[in-house]
Coordinates of C-alpha atoms in Angstrom, one line a residue:
M25 CA 0.0 0.0 0.0
S26 CA 1.0 3.6 -0.3
P27 CA 1.3 6.1 2.5
G28 CA -1.7 8.3 3.1
P29 CA -3.5 10.3 5.7
T30 CA -3.7 7.3 8.0
A31 CA 0.0 6.9 8.1
P32 CA 1.3 7.5 11.7
Q33 CA 2.7 10.9 12.3
A34 CA 4.7 12.3 15.3
H35 CA 3.6 15.3 17.3
P36 CA 5.5 18.4 16.0
G37 CA 6.5 19.3 19.6
C38 CA 8.1 15.9 20.2
L39 CA 9.8 16.0 16.8
R40 CA 11.3 19.4 17.7
L41 CA 12.6 18.1 21.1
W42 CA 14.2 15.0 19.5
R43 CA 15.8 17.2 16.8
E44 CA 17.2 19.6 19.5
E45 CA 18.6 16.6 21.5
N46 CA 20.4 15.3 18.4
D47 CA 21.8 18.7 17.6
Q48 CA 23.0 19.3 21.1
L49 CA 24.7 15.9 21.3
V50 CA 26.6 16.5 18.1
Q51 CA 27.7 20.0 19.2
Q52 CA 28.8 18.4 22.5
W53 CA 30.9 15.9 20.7
R54 CA 32.5 18.6 18.6
Q55 CA 33.4 20.4 21.8
V56 CA 34.9 17.2 23.2
V57 CA 37.2 16.9 20.1
A58 CA 38.2 20.6 20.3
Q59 CA 38.9 20.7 24.0
D60 CA 42.5 20.6 25.3
S61 CA 42.3 17.6 27.6
G62 CA 43.8 14.2 27.9
Q63 CA 42.9 11.4 25.6
S64 CA 41.2 9.3 28.3
L65 CA 39.0 12.3 29.3
K66 CA 38.0 12.8 25.7
Q67 CA 37.2 9.1 25.4
Q68 CA 35.0 9.2 28.4
A69 CA 33.1 12.3 27.2
A70 CA 32.7 10.8 23.7
H71 CA 31.3 7.5 25.2
H72 CA 28.8 9.6 27.2
V73 CA 27.7 11.3 23.9
L74 CA 27.4 7.9 22.2
D75 CA 25.3 6.4 25.1
R76 CA 22.8 9.4 24.8
L77 CA 22.6 9.0 21.0
R78 CA 21.8 5.3 21.4
G79 CA 19.1 6.2 23.9
L80 CA 17.6 8.7 21.5
L81 CA 17.6 6.2 18.7
H82 CA 16.0 3.6 20.9
R83 CA 13.1 6.0 21.7
L84 CA 12.6 6.9 18.0
Q85 CA 12.7 3.2 16.9
G86 CA 10.3 2.3 19.7
L87 CA 7.5 4.2 17.8
P88 CA 5.8 3.1 14.6
S89 CA 7.8 4.2 11.6
A90 CA 6.6 7.6 10.2
L91 CA 7.6 9.6 7.2
S92 CA 7.8 12.8 9.2
V93 CA 10.2 11.3 11.7
L94 CA 12.4 9.2 9.3
P95 CA 14.8 12.0 8.3
L96 CA 15.7 12.6 11.9
E97 CA 15.6 8.9 12.8
L98 CA 18.0 8.0 10.0
T99 CA 20.3 10.9 10.9
V100 CA 20.4 9.7 14.5
L101 CA 21.2 6.2 13.3
A102 CA 24.0 7.5 11.1
N103 CA 25.4 9.6 13.9
T104 CA 25.3 6.6 16.3
L105 CA 27.0 4.3 13.8
T106 CA 29.6 6.9 12.9
L107 CA 30.6 7.7 16.5
G108 CA 30.4 4.0 17.6
A109 CA 32.8 2.8 14.8
G110 CA 35.1 5.7 15.4
L111 CA 35.4 5.0 19.1
T112 CA 35.9 1.2 18.7
Q113 CA 38.1 1.8 15.7
R114 CA 36.3 -1.0 13.8
F115 CA 33.0 -2.0 12.3
M116 CA 31.1 -4.9 13.8
K117 CA 28.2 -7.2 12.8
D118 CA 25.8 -5.1 15.0
H119 CA 26.5 -2.1 12.8
A120 CA 25.3 -4.0 9.7
L121 CA 22.2 -5.2 11.6
D122 CA 21.4 -1.6 12.6
I123 CA 21.6 -0.4 9.0
H124 CA 19.3 -3.3 7.9
R125 CA 16.8 -2.5 10.7
G126 CA 16.8 1.1 9.6
L127 CA 16.1 0.2 6.0
E128 CA 13.3 -2.1 7.0
R129 CA 11.6 0.9 8.8
V130 CA 11.9 3.0 5.7
L131 CA 10.1 0.4 3.7
D132 CA 7.5 0.0 6.4
A133 CA 6.9 3.8 6.4
I134 CA 6.3 4.0 2.7
G135 CA 4.1 0.9 2.7
A136 CA 6.4 -1.2 0.6
P137 CA 6.8 -5.0 1.2
L138 CA 10.2 -6.5 1.9
P139 CA 11.7 -7.5 -1.5
Q140 CA 12.1 -11.2 -2.1
S141 CA 15.5 -10.6 -3.5
G142 CA 16.6 -9.2 -0.2
D143 CA 18.0 -6.0 -1.8
L144 CA 16.5 -3.4 0.4
W145 CA 18.6 -0.7 -1.0
K146 CA 17.3 -1.2 -4.5
A147 CA 13.7 -1.2 -3.3
I148 CA 14.2 2.1 -1.4
F149 CA 16.0 4.0 -4.2
Q150 CA 13.5 2.9 -6.8
S151 CA 10.5 4.0 -4.7
P152 CA 8.7 7.2 -5.7
F153 CA 7.8 7.9 -2.1
I154 CA 11.4 8.8 -0.9
T155 CA 11.4 12.5 -0.1
P156 CA 14.3 14.8 -0.6
E157 CA 14.6 15.2 3.2
M158 CA 15.2 11.4 3.5
L159 CA 17.8 11.3 0.7
L160 CA 20.5 13.1 2.8
P161 CA 20.5 10.5 5.7
L162 CA 20.1 7.7 3.2
H163 CA 23.3 8.7 1.4
L164 CA 25.0 8.8 4.8
L165 CA 23.9 5.2 5.4
V166 CA 25.2 4.3 1.9
G167 CA 28.6 5.6 2.9
L168 CA 28.5 3.7 6.1
Q169 CA 27.4 0.5 4.3
G170 CA 30.2 1.0 1.9
A171 CA 32.7 1.4 4.7
L172 CA 31.4 -1.9 6.2
W173 CA 31.8 -3.7 2.9
L174 CA 35.3 -2.4 2.3
T175 CA 36.5 -3.6 5.7
D176 CA 34.8 -7.0 5.0
N177 CA 36.6 -7.1 1.5
H178 CA 33.3 -7.0 -0.4
P179 CA 34.0 -4.2 -2.9
G180 CA 31.7 -5.8 -5.5
D181 CA 28.7 -5.3 -3.2
L182 CA 29.5 -1.6 -2.9
A183 CA 29.8 -1.3 -6.6
I184 CA 26.3 -2.8 -7.1
L185 CA 24.9 -0.4 -4.5
L186 CA 26.5 2.6 -6.1
C187 CA 25.0 1.6 -9.5
T188 CA 21.6 1.7 -7.8
V189 CA 22.3 5.1 -6.2
L190 CA 23.7 6.6 -9.4
R191 CA 20.6 5.6 -11.5
R192 CA 18.4 7.7 -9.2
Q193 CA 21.0 10.5 -9.0
Y194 CA 21.1 10.8 -12.8
E195 CA 17.3 10.4 -13.2
E196 CA 16.7 13.3 -10.8
S197 CA 19.2 15.5 -12.7
G198 CA 17.5 14.6 -16.0
V199 CA 20.7 13.0 -17.4
P200 CA 20.6 9.3 -18.0
L201 CA 23.4 7.0 -16.9
L202 CA 24.6 6.1 -20.4
E203 CA 27.5 3.7 -19.8
P204 CA 27.1 1.6 -16.7
T205 CA 30.5 0.6 -15.2
E206 CA 31.6 -1.9 -12.6
D207 CA 34.8 0.0 -11.8
L208 CA 34.5 0.9 -8.1
L209 CA 36.8 4.0 -8.3
S210 CA 34.8 5.4 -11.3
L211 CA 31.5 4.8 -9.5
L212 CA 32.8 6.5 -6.3
S213 CA 34.0 9.5 -8.4
M214 CA 30.6 9.8 -10.0
W215 CA 28.7 9.6 -6.7
N216 CA 27.5 13.1 -5.7
P217 CA 25.8 13.0 -2.3
P218 CA 23.4 15.8 -1.6
I219 CA 24.4 18.7 0.6
G220 CA 22.3 19.1 3.8
E221 CA 20.0 22.1 4.2
L222 CA 20.5 24.6 7.0
D223 CA 17.4 23.3 8.7
A224 CA 18.3 19.6 8.5
P225 CA 19.4 17.7 11.6
V226 CA 23.0 18.2 12.5
I227 CA 25.3 15.3 11.4
L228 CA 28.7 14.1 12.7
Q229 CA 30.2 13.4 9.3
D230 CA 28.6 14.3 6.0
A231 CA 28.2 11.9 3.1
R232 CA 30.7 13.7 0.8
S233 CA 33.4 13.3 3.5
L234 CA 32.5 9.6 3.7
R235 CA 32.7 9.4 -0.1
D236 CA 36.2 10.8 -0.2
V237 CA 37.3 8.4 2.5
L238 CA 35.8 5.5 0.5
L239 CA 37.5 6.7 -2.7
T240 CA 41.0 6.9 -1.1
T241 CA 40.5 3.5 0.7
A242 CA 39.3 1.7 -2.4
A243 CA 42.2 3.1 -4.5
F244 CA 44.7 2.1 -1.9
L245 CA 43.3 -1.4 -1.3
Q246 CA 43.0 -2.0 -5.1
G247 CA 46.6 -0.9 -5.6
L248 CA 47.8 -3.3 -2.9
H249 CA 45.8 -6.2 -4.4
E250 CA 47.2 -5.5 -7.9
L251 CA 50.7 -5.3 -6.5
H252 CA 50.2 -8.6 -4.7
V253 CA 49.1 -10.4 -7.8
G254 CA 51.7 -8.8 -10.0
N255 CA 49.6 -6.4 -12.1
L256 CA 52.2 -3.6 -11.6
L257 CA 50.8 -1.0 -14.0
L258 CA 47.3 -1.2 -12.5
A259 CA 48.8 -1.1 -9.0
L260 CA 50.8 2.0 -9.9
S261 CA 47.7 3.8 -11.3
S262 CA 45.6 3.0 -8.2
L263 CA 48.3 3.8 -5.7
Q264 CA 49.0 7.2 -7.4
K265 CA 45.3 8.1 -7.1
A266 CA 45.5 7.3 -3.4
A267 CA 48.6 9.4 -3.0
L268 CA 47.0 12.4 -4.5
S269 CA 44.0 12.3 -2.2
L270 CA 43.6 13.7 1.3
C271 CA 44.6 11.1 3.9
P272 CA 46.3 11.1 7.3
R273 CA 50.1 11.1 7.4
P274 CA 50.4 7.5 8.6
V275 CA 48.3 6.3 5.7
L276 CA 50.2 8.5 3.3
A277 CA 53.4 6.8 4.5
Q278 CA 51.9 3.4 3.7
V279 CA 50.8 4.6 0.2
H280 CA 54.3 5.8 -0.6
T281 CA 55.9 2.6 0.8
A282 CA 53.6 0.6 -1.6
L283 CA 54.5 2.9 -4.5
G284 CA 58.2 2.3 -3.7
A285 CA 57.7 -1.5 -3.7
C286 CA 55.8 -1.3 -7.0
L287 CA 58.4 0.9 -8.7
R288 CA 61.2 -1.4 -7.4
K289 CA 59.6 -4.4 -9.0
M290 CA 59.1 -2.4 -12.2
G291 CA 62.8 -1.7 -12.4
H292 CA 62.8 2.0 -11.4
P293 CA 64.9 2.1 -8.3
Q294 CA 65.5 5.8 -8.2
R295 CA 61.8 6.6 -8.4
A296 CA 61.2 3.9 -5.8
L297 CA 63.7 5.5 -3.5
L298 CA 62.0 8.9 -3.8
H299 CA 58.7 7.5 -2.6
L300 CA 60.4 5.7 0.3
L301 CA 61.9 9.0 1.4
E302 CA 58.4 10.5 1.2
A303 CA 57.1 7.7 3.3
L304 CA 59.8 8.3 6.0
K305 CA 58.9 12.0 6.0
A306 CA 55.2 11.3 6.4
G307 CA 55.8 8.7 9.1
P308 CA 59.2 9.0 10.8
G309 CA 60.3 5.8 12.5
Q310 CA 58.0 3.5 10.6
G311 CA 59.3 0.0 9.8
P312 CA 57.8 -0.8 6.4
P313 CA 59.7 1.9 4.4
L314 CA 62.9 1.0 6.1
L315 CA 62.5 -2.7 5.2
E316 CA 61.5 -1.9 1.7
A317 CA 64.6 0.4 1.4
A318 CA 66.7 -2.6 2.6
R319 CA 65.2 -4.7 -0.2
L320 CA 65.9 -2.0 -2.7
Y321 CA 69.5 -1.5 -1.7
R322 CA 70.1 -5.3 -1.7
Q323 CA 68.7 -5.5 -5.3
L324 CA 71.1 -2.7 -6.3
G325 CA 74.0 -4.4 -4.5
H326 CA 74.5 -1.6 -2.0
T327 CA 75.3 -3.7 1.0
T328 CA 76.4 -1.0 3.3
A329 CA 73.1 1.0 2.7
E330 CA 71.1 -2.2 3.1
L331 CA 72.6 -3.0 6.5
D332 CA 72.2 0.6 7.6
S333 CA 68.5 0.4 6.7
L334 CA 68.1 -2.9 8.7
R335 CA 69.8 -1.3 11.7
L336 CA 67.4 1.6 11.6
L337 CA 64.6 -1.0 11.3
V338 CA 65.7 -2.8 14.4
E339 CA 65.8 0.5 16.2
A340 CA 62.4 1.6 15.0
L341 CA 60.8 -1.7 16.0
S342 CA 62.3 -1.6 19.5
I343 CA 60.4 1.6 20.3
P344 CA 56.8 0.9 21.5
Q345 CA 54.2 2.3 19.2
N346 CA 51.5 4.2 21.1
S347 CA 48.7 4.3 18.5
K348 CA 46.0 6.6 19.9
P349 CA 42.6 6.1 18.3
S350 CA 41.3 9.2 16.6
L351 CA 38.1 10.7 17.9
F352 CA 37.2 11.9 14.4
P353 CA 34.7 9.2 13.4
I354 CA 35.5 7.5 10.1
G355 CA 38.9 7.8 8.4
V356 CA 40.9 5.9 5.9
E357 CA 43.0 4.3 8.6
L358 CA 39.9 2.8 10.1
L359 CA 39.1 0.9 6.9
I360 CA 42.5 -0.5 6.1
P361 CA 43.1 -4.0 7.5
P362 CA 46.4 -4.9 9.2
P363 CA 49.0 -6.0 6.6
S364 CA 49.6 -9.7 6.1
P365 CA 53.1 -11.1 6.4
A366 CA 53.3 -11.3 2.6
S367 CA 52.5 -7.5 2.2
C368 CA 55.1 -4.9 1.5
L369 CA 53.6 -3.0 4.4
Y370 CA 54.5 -5.7 6.9
S371 CA 57.7 -4.9 8.8
G372 CA 57.5 -7.8 11.3
T373 CA 58.7 -7.8 14.9
Q374 CA 61.9 -6.7 16.5
S375 CA 63.1 -10.3 16.7
Q376 CA 62.4 -10.8 12.9
A377 CA 64.3 -7.6 12.0
R378 CA 67.2 -8.5 14.2
Y379 CA 67.4 -11.9 12.7
L380 CA 67.4 -10.5 9.2
L381 CA 70.2 -8.1 10.1
A382 CA 72.2 -10.9 11.7
S383 CA 71.8 -13.3 8.8
R384 CA 72.7 -10.6 6.2
C385 CA 75.8 -9.7 8.2
L386 CA 76.8 -13.3 8.2
Q387 CA 76.1 -13.7 4.4
T388 CA 78.1 -10.6 3.6
G389 CA 81.2 -11.4 5.7
R390 CA 80.4 -9.0 8.6
N391 CA 81.1 -11.9 10.9
G392 CA 81.8 -10.0 14.1
E393 CA 78.6 -7.9 13.9
A394 CA 76.7 -11.1 12.9
V395 CA 77.7 -12.8 16.1
E396 CA 76.7 -9.8 18.3
Q397 CA 73.3 -9.5 16.5
Y398 CA 72.7 -13.3 16.9
L399 CA 73.6 -13.2 20.6
D400 CA 71.3 -10.1 21.1
L401 CA 68.5 -11.9 19.3
L402 CA 68.8 -15.0 21.5
A403 CA 68.8 -12.8 24.6
L404 CA 65.7 -11.0 23.3
L405 CA 64.0 -14.3 22.8
L406 CA 65.1 -16.1 25.9
D407 CA 65.0 -13.4 28.5
G408 CA 61.4 -12.4 28.0
P409 CA 58.5 -13.4 30.2
M410 CA 57.5 -16.2 27.8
S411 CA 60.9 -17.7 27.6
Q412 CA 60.4 -20.4 30.1
G413 CA 59.5 -23.6 28.3
M414 CA 59.5 -21.9 24.9
P415 CA 59.6 -24.8 22.4
C416 CA 62.4 -24.6 19.9
S417 CA 60.1 -25.5 17.1
V418 CA 58.2 -22.2 17.2
F419 CA 58.7 -19.5 14.6
L420 CA 60.0 -16.1 15.8
S421 CA 56.6 -14.5 15.4
G422 CA 54.1 -17.3 14.7
G423 CA 54.7 -17.2 11.0
S424 CA 56.9 -18.9 8.5
Q425 CA 58.7 -15.8 7.2
V426 CA 61.8 -16.5 9.3
P427 CA 63.5 -19.7 10.7
R428 CA 62.5 -21.3 13.9
L429 CA 64.1 -20.8 17.2
S430 CA 66.2 -23.9 16.9
E431 CA 67.7 -22.6 13.7
V432 CA 68.6 -19.4 15.4
F433 CA 70.5 -21.4 17.9
L434 CA 72.3 -23.2 15.1
E435 CA 73.1 -20.1 13.1
T436 CA 74.4 -18.5 16.3
A437 CA 76.7 -21.4 16.9
A438 CA 77.9 -21.4 13.3
A439 CA 78.7 -17.7 13.5
L440 CA 80.6 -18.2 16.7
I441 CA 82.7 -20.9 15.1
I442 CA 83.6 -18.6 12.2
V443 CA 85.0 -15.9 14.5
G444 CA 86.8 -18.5 16.6
R445 CA 84.6 -18.4 19.7
F446 CA 84.6 -22.2 20.0
H447 CA 83.7 -22.5 23.7
D448 CA 80.7 -20.2 23.2
S449 CA 79.6 -22.2 20.3
L450 CA 79.7 -25.4 22.4
T451 CA 77.5 -23.7 25.0
V452 CA 74.9 -22.6 22.5
C453 CA 74.7 -26.1 21.0
E454 CA 74.3 -27.7 24.5
E455 CA 71.5 -25.3 25.3
L456 CA 69.7 -26.3 22.1
L457 CA 70.2 -30.0 22.7
S458 CA 68.9 -29.8 26.2
R459 CA 65.6 -28.3 24.8
I460 CA 65.0 -30.9 22.1
V461 CA 66.4 -34.1 23.6
L462 CA 63.0 -35.5 24.4
L463 CA 61.7 -34.9 20.9
V464 CA 64.4 -36.9 19.0
P465 CA 62.9 -40.3 18.0
Q466 CA 64.7 -43.6 18.1
K467 CA 63.8 -44.4 14.6
L468 CA 62.0 -42.5 11.8
W469 CA 60.8 -44.0 8.6
L470 CA 60.2 -41.8 5.5
G471 CA 57.9 -42.8 2.7
Q472 CA 55.8 -41.2 0.0
G473 CA 52.9 -40.9 2.4
G474 CA 54.9 -39.0 5.0
A475 CA 56.9 -40.0 8.0
S476 CA 56.3 -42.3 10.9
F477 CA 58.5 -42.8 14.0
K478 CA 59.3 -44.7 17.1
P479 CA 59.2 -42.4 20.1
S480 CA 62.2 -41.6 22.2
L481 CA 62.9 -43.7 25.3
S482 CA 62.5 -40.8 27.6
P483 CA 60.5 -41.2 30.9
A484 CA 58.5 -38.1 30.2
P485 CA 55.8 -38.1 27.4
P486 CA 57.0 -36.4 24.3
P487 CA 55.5 -32.9 23.8
S488 CA 54.8 -33.5 20.1
E489 CA 53.6 -36.6 18.2
N490 CA 53.9 -35.0 14.7
P491 CA 56.4 -37.0 12.6
S492 CA 57.4 -34.0 10.5
E493 CA 58.3 -32.1 13.7
R494 CA 60.2 -35.1 15.0
L495 CA 62.2 -35.2 11.7
C496 CA 63.1 -31.5 12.2
C497 CA 64.2 -32.1 15.8
L498 CA 66.4 -35.0 14.7
L499 CA 68.0 -32.9 12.0
W500 CA 68.5 -30.0 14.4
A501 CA 70.2 -32.4 17.0
S502 CA 72.4 -33.8 14.3
A503 CA 73.4 -30.4 13.1
A504 CA 74.2 -29.3 16.7
H505 CA 76.6 -32.3 17.1
L506 CA 78.1 -31.4 13.7
L507 CA 78.8 -27.9 14.9
Q508 CA 80.1 -29.2 18.2
G509 CA 82.5 -31.4 16.3
Q510 CA 83.8 -28.4 14.3
A511 CA 84.1 -26.4 17.6
H512 CA 86.2 -29.1 19.2
A513 CA 88.3 -29.4 16.0
G514 CA 88.9 -25.6 16.2
L515 CA 90.1 -26.1 19.8
G516 CA 92.4 -28.9 18.7
A517 CA 90.4 -31.6 20.6
R518 CA 90.5 -34.3 17.9
K519 CA 89.0 -37.1 20.0
E520 CA 86.1 -35.0 21.1
A521 CA 85.5 -33.7 17.6
L522 CA 85.4 -37.3 16.2
E523 CA 82.9 -38.3 18.9
E524 CA 80.6 -35.4 18.0
F525 CA 80.8 -36.3 14.3
S526 CA 79.9 -39.9 15.2
R527 CA 76.9 -38.7 17.1
C528 CA 75.9 -36.6 14.1
L529 CA 76.0 -39.6 11.8
E530 CA 74.3 -41.9 14.4
L531 CA 71.3 -39.6 14.5
L532 CA 71.1 -39.4 10.7
F533 CA 71.2 -43.2 10.5
R534 CA 67.9 -43.2 12.5
V535 CA 66.1 -42.0 9.4
Q536 CA 65.2 -44.9 7.1
P537 CA 63.4 -45.2 3.8
M538 CA 60.0 -46.8 4.2
G539 CA 60.0 -50.5 3.4
R540 CA 63.7 -51.3 3.8
A541 CA 66.3 -50.9 6.6
V542 CA 69.4 -48.8 6.1
D543 CA 72.7 -50.6 6.7
Q544 CA 74.9 -48.4 8.8
D545 CA 77.8 -49.3 6.5
A546 CA 76.0 -48.3 3.4
G547 CA 77.6 -45.1 2.7
G548 CA 76.0 -44.8 -0.8
D549 CA 72.5 -44.8 0.8
I550 CA 73.7 -42.1 3.3
G551 CA 75.0 -40.0 0.5
Q552 CA 71.8 -40.3 -1.4
S553 CA 69.4 -39.4 1.5
L554 CA 71.3 -36.4 3.2
N555 CA 73.1 -34.5 0.6
G556 CA 70.2 -34.5 -1.8
G557 CA 72.6 -34.4 -4.8
Y558 CA 74.4 -31.2 -3.7
R559 CA 78.1 -31.4 -4.4
N560 CA 79.2 -29.2 -1.5
A561 CA 77.2 -31.2 1.0
S562 CA 78.6 -34.4 -0.4
L563 CA 82.1 -33.1 -0.1
H564 CA 81.5 -32.2 3.5
L565 CA 80.1 -35.6 4.2
L566 CA 83.2 -37.1 2.5
H567 CA 85.4 -35.0 4.8
V568 CA 83.6 -36.2 8.0
L569 CA 83.6 -39.9 7.0
W570 CA 87.2 -39.8 6.1
R571 CA 88.2 -38.2 9.4
L572 CA 86.1 -40.9 11.2
E573 CA 88.2 -43.6 9.4
R574 CA 85.1 -44.8 7.5
K575 CA 87.0 -44.8 4.3
D576 CA 84.8 -47.4 2.5
D577 CA 81.8 -45.2 3.0
A578 CA 83.7 -42.2 1.8
I579 CA 84.9 -43.9 -1.3
A580 CA 81.4 -45.1 -2.2
I581 CA 80.1 -41.5 -2.0
Y582 CA 83.2 -40.3 -4.0
Q583 CA 82.5 -42.7 -6.8
K584 CA 78.9 -41.6 -7.0
L585 CA 80.0 -37.9 -7.2
E586 CA 82.5 -38.7 -10.0
A587 CA 79.8 -40.5 -11.9
E588 CA 77.4 -37.5 -11.6
A589 CA 80.1 -34.8 -12.1
D590 CA 79.4 -34.4 -15.9
Q591 CA 75.6 -34.7 -15.5
Q592 CA 74.7 -31.8 -13.1
Q593 CA 76.0 -28.7 -11.5
D594 CA 75.9 -27.9 -7.9
D595 CA 72.8 -25.7 -7.2
S596 CA 72.9 -25.9 -3.4
E597 CA 73.5 -22.2 -2.8
G598 CA 70.6 -20.7 -1.0
L599 CA 68.8 -24.0 -0.6
L600 CA 70.6 -25.3 2.5
P601 CA 70.0 -23.7 5.9
Q602 CA 72.4 -21.0 6.6
Y603 CA 74.1 -22.9 9.5
L604 CA 74.8 -25.7 7.0
E605 CA 76.0 -23.2 4.4
S606 CA 78.6 -22.1 7.0
C607 CA 79.6 -25.7 7.5
M608 CA 80.1 -26.2 3.8
N609 CA 82.3 -23.2 3.6
C610 CA 84.6 -24.2 6.4
I611 CA 86.5 -26.7 4.2
G612 CA 88.8 -24.7 2.1
I613 CA 89.4 -25.4 -1.6
T614 CA 93.0 -26.6 -0.9
E615 CA 91.7 -29.1 1.7
Q616 CA 89.0 -30.3 -0.7
E617 CA 91.5 -31.0 -3.4
S618 CA 93.9 -32.7 -1.0
L619 CA 91.0 -35.0 0.2
L620 CA 90.0 -35.8 -3.4
Q621 CA 93.5 -36.6 -4.4
E622 CA 93.9 -39.0 -1.5
L623 CA 90.6 -40.7 -2.5
R624 CA 91.8 -41.1 -6.0
K625 CA 95.0 -42.7 -4.8
S626 CA 93.1 -45.1 -2.6
L627 CA 91.1 -46.2 -5.6
Q628 CA 94.2 -46.8 -7.7
R629 CA 95.8 -49.0 -5.1
P630 CA 95.3 -52.7 -5.6
S631 CA 92.9 -54.2 -3.1
S632 CA 94.5 -56.6 -0.5
P633 CA 93.6 -60.3 -1.0

């Protein structure tokens, strides 16, 4: 049915009082924002305003929906949602339900049934009974609905809604919408929300301001998405649109960081560097532009500048970030989700940054600084409140972007060996072994379907029953004994070194291919299942076996290496863990050649009867 004289109407006196209450609350909120008081006092005052707005909305929605009251009711609803989202710094499901309830009351007031399609927006904007006074708060709700959908990663729903809004907008202006588009940025640019009249209820944030926030947010998020999937030209275009818009300095720093990453990938390092400098100007002390600068300098081969950027990154992440929520209701920063670890805007934690600095120092020959950084990293990880009982299988920040804690122990030990601090290396290895001893299995069988194991013979129940984790623990323990052997060798303790090398191999022999046992004298099988075909790893295994007087095993591996020498090249660089790369490099070229010559001579000697 259509609204008529029998439609419920509010008493003019009540409507005036409700309108005055709304206006007073908005003015009170503006005074709260402008006053020179502490953040906590402002928060308390703003929450008081929000509670009173909710009370007013509750009274209005407690009455039958009426056309005369709807402009005020929708305005109060928009003010309540705007301030609520601003104070909590996020949108919630209740906000979407509030908008839906408000739209249902609009349809009820104009006498329209709920559409079977469920598209309440389309039914409202196609209705001839929507008055000009109702359009202003309706456009406000469109902006809030758009903010909700952008935070929920539903830009397509916002595009559909804007098409519906624009059809009515163009029809009222007498100009038809000739070329419908699905491009969200174009639709937002074409959206022209109405300006409120002087006698309209006071609003916290007008629809045009919301439109500008949505346009900047959509451009930024679209640019990040295109950058992630590799569409660099589209990413550059969207990010440049975001950079030219009005947005807070922290958001502008993120936009320039993303532009720097995009231009670096496009092969324009100088332009990328300019944007990274702009990012640092907009947000001093921020981690993402410093990390992106380190990537850029590494790509250019400027190692000193790369390490300087990483040092600044460690320093920046060591300073607590006191992010104070803005009392201004809806801004771009509210609609941007936290960056994922794969994003160029993710700078990680202080421990991740310090690990990256330590590993790059080790890779580039800054061994002394590498040791100090590794030791500081271990102190950071082990001296904190969560250090007691911290499993060595955990990642540094719960993600897979950096090695696990056990690997940090091993890299620290390897770095200490390189600089000749053999006793300290032994201590680090002992600490690691004490943490993982209960997780090392007695036997572990590998097959195409995965791994299975026989638990360790420890009296305490093992903390993990995951075969893959058990394999990692076994390999870590084996590597720890290998490094201890090198440390003892560096100290001149040949007997202790050979004992540690033997323990290393004994642990590796516990890994058996599924379906057949491994003979502990079958050096060929060992060479096949550890070194993975990498020549440097095979040479190191040769070196260890030869020093252990296991010459038959060493000769078997040598023969296999000679047979494959003309068929493949060594591609092991970067594929082995860094602590093993350090082991590979500890055997000099001269020592390798001497060992190979001795093996060749052994093969040339006639075998004894």
